[in-house]
Amino acid sequence: MSSSSFSPGSTFSGYIVRATHPLPELNATLIELRHQVTGARHVHIQTQDRNNLCAIGFRTPPADSSGVAHILEHTTLCGSRRFPVRDPFFAMIKRSLNTFMNAMTASDWTFYPFASQNPQDVRNLLSIYLDATFFPLLREEDFRQEGHRLEFTDPGDPSTPLLRRGIVYNEMQGAMASPSSLLSRRMSRALYPHTTYHFNSGGEPAEIPKLTWEELRAFHDDYYHPANAWFFTYGNLPLEGHLQQIQEEVLCHFGPRQVESAIPPETRLAAPRQVVESYPVANAETAEKKTFVQVGWLTCDVVDSFERLALSLLSSLLIGNPAAPLYRALLESRLGENLAPGCGYHDDNRTTAFTVGLQGCSSASAAEVEPLILATLAAVAEQGFTPERIAGAIQRLEFEHREVTGNSYPYALSLLFRMLGPWLHNDDPLSGLQLGANLARLRQEIAAGPFLQNLIQRWFLDNPHRVTLILAPDAGLRAREEAANAAELQRIKAGLPAAAVQVLVTAAQQLQAEQEREQDLSSLPTLTRADIPRAEEVFAPLEGTVEQGIAHFVAPTNGIGYVAGNFAADRVPPALRPLLPLWCALLPQIGAAGSSYVQIAERIEAQTGGISFACEILDDLHSLQRFTPVIALRGKALLPLQEALYTLLGDLCTAPDFSDLERLSTLLGQVQANLENSIVTAGHSYAARAAAAHLTVAARQREEWGGISLLQRVRSLAGSAGTLDRFAGDLAAITAALVDASTLRLGVTAESGKFAAIDTPLYHFRQRLPLLPASHSVPSLLSAQPVRLGWSFNTPVNFVAQVWTGVPLTHPDGAALSLLAKMLRAAYLHREIREKGGAYGGMASYDTETGLFSCLSYRDPHLLRTLEVFVAAAQWGAKGGFSAADLEEALLAVFADLDRPLSPGGRGAQEFANWQQGLTLEIRQECRDRLLAVTRSDLMRVAELYLLEQRRQSAISVIASEETLLRANAETKEQPFTIARI
């Protein structure tokens, strides 16, 4: 049925159509419905996209920081009325071809989204999600596993110390150890003193233990009702099918109800406030230049769609790029090293906000940040913005609105987040998806007078609802918190009567028994290998032939042209090669060809959708000892702006200006701050990279370019003027060695028939590049070295990685190793590391291109136990402890990853990478056929051969606190960890 059938007033499966809105800029139609009995809201975006997304959401405003909404999000997915298994969510991950599955809790909502390209899969997953959210079992043991519990260190021995355990409890310990996360939570607490945003919906570790199981169940009863539900569907599947399934499986069981979940506007402060908070740093760390300062203002109500758009534009003009006046003033002041995390305009809360500030400040300079921000805003309010800057910022807004994204998550999810704030709080799903009328009005207002200056005056200079937050390092804070927690647990233990002790022991035994109980998954729907497409589908086919190193790929890019290019990095002398990631990071942020860095930033904003450079590795398909290092350039622009895009690329590649040492110093500080922030959120990746660097030469290069050693290298460059001068010379030498027309290969992606707008400026770009004599250096070979690395870092939870060497992509055993990794993750590590161990995640992965097999844990309270689990998992696989169903589910999981859809630009970039690597469609099909042919004996054999027999040749790397590492060395029966500080 077409969207025209859904005329306002028509009814389907108990729903009435409220409105139908064409979205020509998105090639889609939005249909807005309301369930007639329960009042459930439903928005459907009808498109030709096969990657269908469904999401079920609830407004869930917490009244405290116990994490009730977050823990409920976890426990709803622990079994339901129709699917009474312990973990249907994770079970379905391996029983489907989903392209996305998750659940997420924000400050005032909880959403459960999933996506799939398979129609039956969508129906299966919708059944699981509907039953989980509306009819969960919410068993007490699930609350104890997912939320929090008291348990003896040895659960069966009351003489051992009492501990707090729980997946969310450990997750939030890790999250709140990140100063960037803490900054956001504390700013929200100060900026919203009277509404739900004052509380930490994820849960404060000190408050989580106060939540009871009964309170969790009451929260579900209060808020998980259709009257408080927001349904979202997207894609090419018929809407009628979604409506009928939701009606039959959920809505017909409910009647009307009044749910009190609406969030009032925040009460305005009468005067600005300053708040000082602290965060823990390790005792060995210097506290100098570790202070965060952020200034936040409460701005307009979310119901005002025009004001939201105006503030979004103003935010971009003030801090959107290095040319923006507030961005420049803050960075050039040298009061800090980088903009504070989370700067910008935030329009997802009921009352919106703008925040800006610095990280990496000294205690002395922290007091100067707020006056600088206010003085800069006053100057901008006086002077305004140039018409060119305004036009550039509007161009970027329009570009972002038009571009179809979705490489890391479904494009539909970005549309949902764009509309969510006004939809939840104002029943307005449309304004976030339509720029048209508001943008036209915005242009008129700007042309008529000092509109933007007045906006600054009203919302920033004259607005008393302003909070200045200073987040300062405290070397003793963690020790005090841990001592207080230990004392509290000792007090609780001392006060436990014998009966209560036995209750804890019995509860622990019951939880363990439940975790180990074999699950009957027969109630869960599943796909089979028959649902897996036998042949790979090419979504960005090559148009014509490759000429002069240029390939054209066809994709529905919505009027945008994308370019991907590779320079040969092996032309760069080995001594300079470690600096290549810095060359890539700095190049788009400096001056070039007579333009200052400010002018370059303005050109990038006004003329493109972005330009970037990155270090990449093309792994050899036949050998783990060979690889091709490349410097990848990426760019995108609307088709009428292709000439400007390639002129910019030519300026940056042929005439970069590294002579501004002050600018280089500022940029290095930003890079360092970003790397340090990422350790807490991606510690497992850093640990794995450090381990892998001792196994293959390509992994060693990856670690040098994107691991802990890169952070250490950046720190070493933050020194004297002489150091910066040498660094500038090295960057210039890299340019002279790297930029070479003869080694450059290019792939451009656009719609068929649109390449004429690209080819001429692309040709002129290539003509500008120098032709250099052939030259390259061969990296030295690497013999695998077993290591046990301990990286000391300020974290209360651990990141554990063990990495083994596998085989190159074309080796027949690669298929079995891929399936083994999926099976170990889903059928063993999840239970042992997450459910039993309390870590936020336990994972296994096999990368067919790098040939490396990894077992990982994320935000893990354990260390040595986790390494024992990794070995036990390998033994389990080698002994054939898995079922035939486990093998089939692993196969589905592998193909779900293999066939995951990409954005149009991402499709072209992927095909370009395949072409560069020699990864032909024929080779990819052979790999696909091998996956489908893997047997049980194959899995047992590769587990024995690669994981068990080579266990002593594997590499182990752990990120943990120094105290944890020292304790592990004292307890381990293996070789001790070599400890180094990050």
PDB file of C-alpha atoms in Angstrom, residues 384-551:
ATOM      1  CA  GLY A 384      28.559  40.205  14.058  1.00  0.00           C
ATOM      2  CA  PHE A 385      29.565  37.656  11.440  1.00  0.00           C
ATOM      3  CA  THR A 386      30.561  38.191   7.836  1.00  0.00           C
ATOM      4  CA  PRO A 387      28.014  37.190   5.186  1.00  0.00           C
ATOM      5  CA  GLU A 388      30.526  34.600   3.960  1.00  0.00           C
ATOM      6  CA  ARG A 389      30.717  32.933   7.387  1.00  0.00           C
ATOM      7  CA  ILE A 390      26.933  32.851   7.677  1.00  0.00           C
ATOM      8  CA  ALA A 391      26.540  31.410   4.189  1.00  0.00           C
ATOM      9  CA  GLY A 392      29.171  28.779   4.958  1.00  0.00           C
ATOM     10  CA  ALA A 393      27.471  27.702   8.181  1.00  0.00           C
ATOM     11  CA  ILE A 394      24.093  27.479   6.441  1.00  0.00           C
ATOM     12  CA  GLN A 395      25.680  25.442   3.652  1.00  0.00           C
ATOM     13  CA  ARG A 396      27.005  22.976   6.206  1.00  0.00           C
ATOM     14  CA  LEU A 397      23.564  22.743   7.847  1.00  0.00           C
ATOM     15  CA  GLU A 398      21.962  21.968   4.495  1.00  0.00           C
ATOM     16  CA  PHE A 399      24.678  19.460   3.597  1.00  0.00           C
ATOM     17  CA  GLU A 400      24.260  17.557   6.864  1.00  0.00           C
ATOM     18  CA  HIS A 401      20.502  17.545   6.373  1.00  0.00           C
ATOM     19  CA  ARG A 402      20.832  16.126   2.847  1.00  0.00           C
ATOM     20  CA  GLU A 403      23.591  13.568   3.346  1.00  0.00           C
ATOM     21  CA  VAL A 404      22.604   9.937   3.839  1.00  0.00           C
ATOM     22  CA  THR A 405      24.898   8.646   6.574  1.00  0.00           C
ATOM     23  CA  GLY A 406      24.964   5.288   8.325  1.00  0.00           C
ATOM     24  CA  ASN A 407      28.317   3.512   8.194  1.00  0.00           C
ATOM     25  CA  SER A 408      28.565   2.836  11.928  1.00  0.00           C
ATOM     26  CA  TYR A 409      24.819   2.726  12.667  1.00  0.00           C
ATOM     27  CA  PRO A 410      21.630   2.843  10.566  1.00  0.00           C
ATOM     28  CA  TYR A 411      20.782   6.119   8.856  1.00  0.00           C
ATOM     29  CA  ALA A 412      17.253   5.767  10.219  1.00  0.00           C
ATOM     30  CA  LEU A 413      18.602   6.034  13.751  1.00  0.00           C
ATOM     31  CA  SER A 414      20.063   9.457  13.003  1.00  0.00           C
ATOM     32  CA  LEU A 415      16.640  10.553  11.721  1.00  0.00           C
ATOM     33  CA  LEU A 416      15.010   9.283  14.915  1.00  0.00           C
ATOM     34  CA  PHE A 417      17.462  11.196  17.095  1.00  0.00           C
ATOM     35  CA  ARG A 418      16.936  14.316  14.986  1.00  0.00           C
ATOM     36  CA  MET A 419      13.202  14.288  15.649  1.00  0.00           C
ATOM     37  CA  LEU A 420      13.160  12.798  19.158  1.00  0.00           C
ATOM     38  CA  GLY A 421      13.340  15.915  21.371  1.00  0.00           C
ATOM     39  CA  PRO A 422      10.420  17.820  19.831  1.00  0.00           C
ATOM     40  CA  TRP A 423       8.446  14.599  19.301  1.00  0.00           C
ATOM     41  CA  LEU A 424       8.700  13.546  22.951  1.00  0.00           C
ATOM     42  CA  HIS A 425       8.015  16.951  24.448  1.00  0.00           C
ATOM     43  CA  ASN A 426       5.815  18.708  21.901  1.00  0.00           C
ATOM     44  CA  ASP A 427       4.210  15.938  19.843  1.00  0.00           C
ATOM     45  CA  ASP A 428       6.162  17.348  16.887  1.00  0.00           C
ATOM     46  CA  PRO A 429       8.012  14.661  14.901  1.00  0.00           C
ATOM     47  CA  LEU A 430       8.361  16.818  11.815  1.00  0.00           C
ATOM     48  CA  SER A 431      10.314  19.998  12.574  1.00  0.00           C
ATOM     49  CA  GLY A 432      13.588  18.152  13.165  1.00  0.00           C
ATOM     50  CA  LEU A 433      13.395  16.644   9.676  1.00  0.00           C
ATOM     51  CA  GLN A 434      12.354  19.748   7.715  1.00  0.00           C
ATOM     52  CA  LEU A 435      14.588  22.755   7.226  1.00  0.00           C
ATOM     53  CA  GLY A 436      12.582  24.498   4.522  1.00  0.00           C
ATOM     54  CA  ALA A 437      10.242  27.054   6.104  1.00  0.00           C
ATOM     55  CA  ASN A 438      12.372  27.738   9.184  1.00  0.00           C
ATOM     56  CA  LEU A 439      15.516  28.158   7.089  1.00  0.00           C
ATOM     57  CA  ALA A 440      13.776  30.607   4.772  1.00  0.00           C
ATOM     58  CA  ARG A 441      12.594  32.608   7.783  1.00  0.00           C
ATOM     59  CA  LEU A 442      16.091  32.458   9.276  1.00  0.00           C
ATOM     60  CA  ARG A 443      17.608  33.931   6.115  1.00  0.00           C
ATOM     61  CA  GLN A 444      15.011  36.706   6.163  1.00  0.00           C
ATOM     62  CA  GLU A 445      15.702  37.543   9.809  1.00  0.00           C
ATOM     63  CA  ILE A 446      19.458  37.641   9.231  1.00  0.00           C
ATOM     64  CA  ALA A 447      19.069  39.858   6.174  1.00  0.00           C
ATOM     65  CA  ALA A 448      16.729  42.248   8.021  1.00  0.00           C
ATOM     66  CA  GLY A 449      19.077  43.185  10.862  1.00  0.00           C
ATOM     67  CA  PRO A 450      21.416  42.082  13.636  1.00  0.00           C
ATOM     68  CA  PHE A 451      19.421  38.941  14.308  1.00  0.00           C
ATOM     69  CA  LEU A 452      22.335  36.733  15.340  1.00  0.00           C
ATOM     70  CA  GLN A 453      23.871  39.466  17.490  1.00  0.00           C
ATOM     71  CA  ASN A 454      20.554  39.863  19.282  1.00  0.00           C
ATOM     72  CA  LEU A 455      20.459  36.111  19.795  1.00  0.00           C
ATOM     73  CA  ILE A 456      23.842  36.254  21.553  1.00  0.00           C
ATOM     74  CA  GLN A 457      22.662  39.145  23.685  1.00  0.00           C
ATOM     75  CA  ARG A 458      19.424  37.455  24.694  1.00  0.00           C
ATOM     76  CA  TRP A 459      20.582  33.910  25.346  1.00  0.00           C
ATOM     77  CA  PHE A 460      24.153  34.445  26.559  1.00  0.00           C
ATOM     78  CA  LEU A 461      25.014  37.973  27.703  1.00  0.00           C
ATOM     79  CA  ASP A 462      21.688  38.897  29.310  1.00  0.00           C
ATOM     80  CA  ASN A 463      20.688  35.385  30.384  1.00  0.00           C
ATOM     81  CA  PRO A 464      21.098  34.897  34.170  1.00  0.00           C
ATOM     82  CA  HIS A 465      20.597  31.126  33.891  1.00  0.00           C
ATOM     83  CA  ARG A 466      24.308  30.501  33.474  1.00  0.00           C
ATOM     84  CA  VAL A 467      26.459  27.917  35.229  1.00  0.00           C
ATOM     85  CA  THR A 468      30.236  27.832  35.291  1.00  0.00           C
ATOM     86  CA  LEU A 469      31.496  24.370  36.173  1.00  0.00           C
ATOM     87  CA  ILE A 470      35.097  23.763  37.246  1.00  0.00           C
ATOM     88  CA  LEU A 471      36.031  20.089  37.296  1.00  0.00           C
ATOM     89  CA  ALA A 472      39.362  19.800  39.077  1.00  0.00           C
ATOM     90  CA  PRO A 473      41.705  16.804  39.503  1.00  0.00           C
ATOM     91  CA  ASP A 474      42.053  15.250  42.935  1.00  0.00           C
ATOM     92  CA  ALA A 475      44.851  12.707  43.400  1.00  0.00           C
ATOM     93  CA  GLY A 476      43.418  11.400  46.661  1.00  0.00           C
ATOM     94  CA  LEU A 477      39.774  11.166  45.647  1.00  0.00           C
ATOM     95  CA  ARG A 478      39.749   7.568  44.430  1.00  0.00           C
ATOM     96  CA  ALA A 479      41.572   6.325  47.523  1.00  0.00           C
ATOM     97  CA  ARG A 480      39.074   8.139  49.758  1.00  0.00           C
ATOM     98  CA  GLU A 481      36.115   6.770  47.803  1.00  0.00           C
ATOM     99  CA  GLU A 482      37.490   3.234  47.876  1.00  0.00           C
ATOM    100  CA  ALA A 483      38.260   3.482  51.595  1.00  0.00           C
ATOM    101  CA  ALA A 484      34.762   4.792  52.323  1.00  0.00           C
ATOM    102  CA  ASN A 485      33.204   2.023  50.233  1.00  0.00           C
ATOM    103  CA  ALA A 486      35.342  -0.633  51.948  1.00  0.00           C
ATOM    104  CA  ALA A 487      34.413   0.739  55.367  1.00  0.00           C
ATOM    105  CA  GLU A 488      30.727   0.751  54.447  1.00  0.00           C
ATOM    106  CA  LEU A 489      30.919  -2.872  53.260  1.00  0.00           C
ATOM    107  CA  GLN A 490      32.754  -3.869  56.442  1.00  0.00           C
ATOM    108  CA  ARG A 491      30.080  -2.148  58.509  1.00  0.00           C
ATOM    109  CA  ILE A 492      27.325  -3.925  56.581  1.00  0.00           C
ATOM    110  CA  LYS A 493      29.054  -7.288  56.969  1.00  0.00           C
ATOM    111  CA  ALA A 494      29.621  -6.797  60.680  1.00  0.00           C
ATOM    112  CA  GLY A 495      25.942  -6.053  61.160  1.00  0.00           C
ATOM    113  CA  LEU A 496      24.646  -9.068  59.236  1.00  0.00           C
ATOM    114  CA  PRO A 497      22.860 -11.630  61.384  1.00  0.00           C
ATOM    115  CA  ALA A 498      23.541 -15.281  60.621  1.00  0.00           C
ATOM    116  CA  ALA A 499      20.271 -15.611  58.733  1.00  0.00           C
ATOM    117  CA  ALA A 500      21.134 -12.662  56.469  1.00  0.00           C
ATOM    118  CA  VAL A 501      24.573 -14.162  55.759  1.00  0.00           C
ATOM    119  CA  GLN A 502      22.920 -17.367  54.661  1.00  0.00           C
ATOM    120  CA  VAL A 503      20.489 -15.398  52.480  1.00  0.00           C
ATOM    121  CA  LEU A 504      23.442 -13.844  50.624  1.00  0.00           C
ATOM    122  CA  VAL A 505      25.136 -17.223  50.181  1.00  0.00           C
ATOM    123  CA  THR A 506      21.910 -18.834  48.961  1.00  0.00           C
ATOM    124  CA  ALA A 507      21.140 -15.943  46.603  1.00  0.00           C
ATOM    125  CA  ALA A 508      24.628 -16.195  45.099  1.00  0.00           C
ATOM    126  CA  GLN A 509      24.205 -19.947  44.631  1.00  0.00           C
ATOM    127  CA  GLN A 510      20.814 -19.462  43.004  1.00  0.00           C
ATOM    128  CA  LEU A 511      22.149 -16.788  40.662  1.00  0.00           C
ATOM    129  CA  GLN A 512      25.091 -18.963  39.673  1.00  0.00           C
ATOM    130  CA  ALA A 513      22.805 -21.925  39.085  1.00  0.00           C
ATOM    131  CA  GLU A 514      20.529 -19.805  36.919  1.00  0.00           C
ATOM    132  CA  GLN A 515      23.503 -18.482  34.940  1.00  0.00           C
ATOM    133  CA  GLU A 516      24.782 -22.010  34.330  1.00  0.00           C
ATOM    134  CA  ARG A 517      21.393 -23.569  33.610  1.00  0.00           C
ATOM    135  CA  GLU A 518      21.018 -24.781  30.049  1.00  0.00           C
ATOM    136  CA  GLN A 519      18.488 -22.535  28.369  1.00  0.00           C
ATOM    137  CA  ASP A 520      15.583 -23.822  26.318  1.00  0.00           C
ATOM    138  CA  LEU A 521      15.595 -21.434  23.378  1.00  0.00           C
ATOM    139  CA  SER A 522      12.863 -23.211  21.458  1.00  0.00           C
ATOM    140  CA  SER A 523      10.426 -20.369  22.105  1.00  0.00           C
ATOM    141  CA  LEU A 524      12.647 -17.906  20.243  1.00  0.00           C
ATOM    142  CA  PRO A 525      12.217 -17.393  16.505  1.00  0.00           C
ATOM    143  CA  THR A 526      15.281 -17.789  14.338  1.00  0.00           C
ATOM    144  CA  LEU A 527      16.533 -17.466  10.819  1.00  0.00           C
ATOM    145  CA  THR A 528      18.533 -20.281   9.250  1.00  0.00           C
ATOM    146  CA  ARG A 529      21.362 -20.565   6.773  1.00  0.00           C
ATOM    147  CA  ALA A 530      18.681 -20.704   4.080  1.00  0.00           C
ATOM    148  CA  ASP A 531      18.056 -16.993   4.770  1.00  0.00           C
ATOM    149  CA  ILE A 532      21.679 -16.081   4.023  1.00  0.00           C
ATOM    150  CA  PRO A 533      22.167 -14.715   0.486  1.00  0.00           C
ATOM    151  CA  ARG A 534      24.495 -17.105  -1.315  1.00  0.00           C
ATOM    152  CA  ALA A 535      26.122 -14.391  -3.440  1.00  0.00           C
ATOM    153  CA  GLU A 536      27.441 -10.992  -2.396  1.00  0.00           C
ATOM    154  CA  GLU A 537      25.570  -8.034  -3.826  1.00  0.00           C
ATOM    155  CA  VAL A 538      27.627  -5.086  -5.051  1.00  0.00           C
ATOM    156  CA  PHE A 539      25.902  -1.855  -4.053  1.00  0.00           C
ATOM    157  CA  ALA A 540      28.378   0.589  -5.624  1.00  0.00           C
ATOM    158  CA  PRO A 541      29.347  -0.954  -8.978  1.00  0.00           C
ATOM    159  CA  LEU A 542      32.298   0.290 -10.974  1.00  0.00           C
ATOM    160  CA  GLU A 543      31.179   2.435 -13.915  1.00  0.00           C
ATOM    161  CA  GLY A 544      33.331   1.962 -16.984  1.00  0.00           C
ATOM    162  CA  THR A 545      36.983   1.057 -16.607  1.00  0.00           C
ATOM    163  CA  VAL A 546      39.722   2.308 -14.331  1.00  0.00           C
ATOM    164  CA  GLU A 547      41.737   4.943 -16.177  1.00  0.00           C
ATOM    165  CA  GLN A 548      44.844   6.741 -14.913  1.00  0.00           C
ATOM    166  CA  GLY A 549      44.299   5.316 -11.446  1.00  0.00           C
ATOM    167  CA  ILE A 550      40.761   6.705 -11.144  1.00  0.00           C
ATOM    168  CA  ALA A 551      37.700   4.518 -10.570  1.00  0.00           C
TER     169      ALA A 551
END
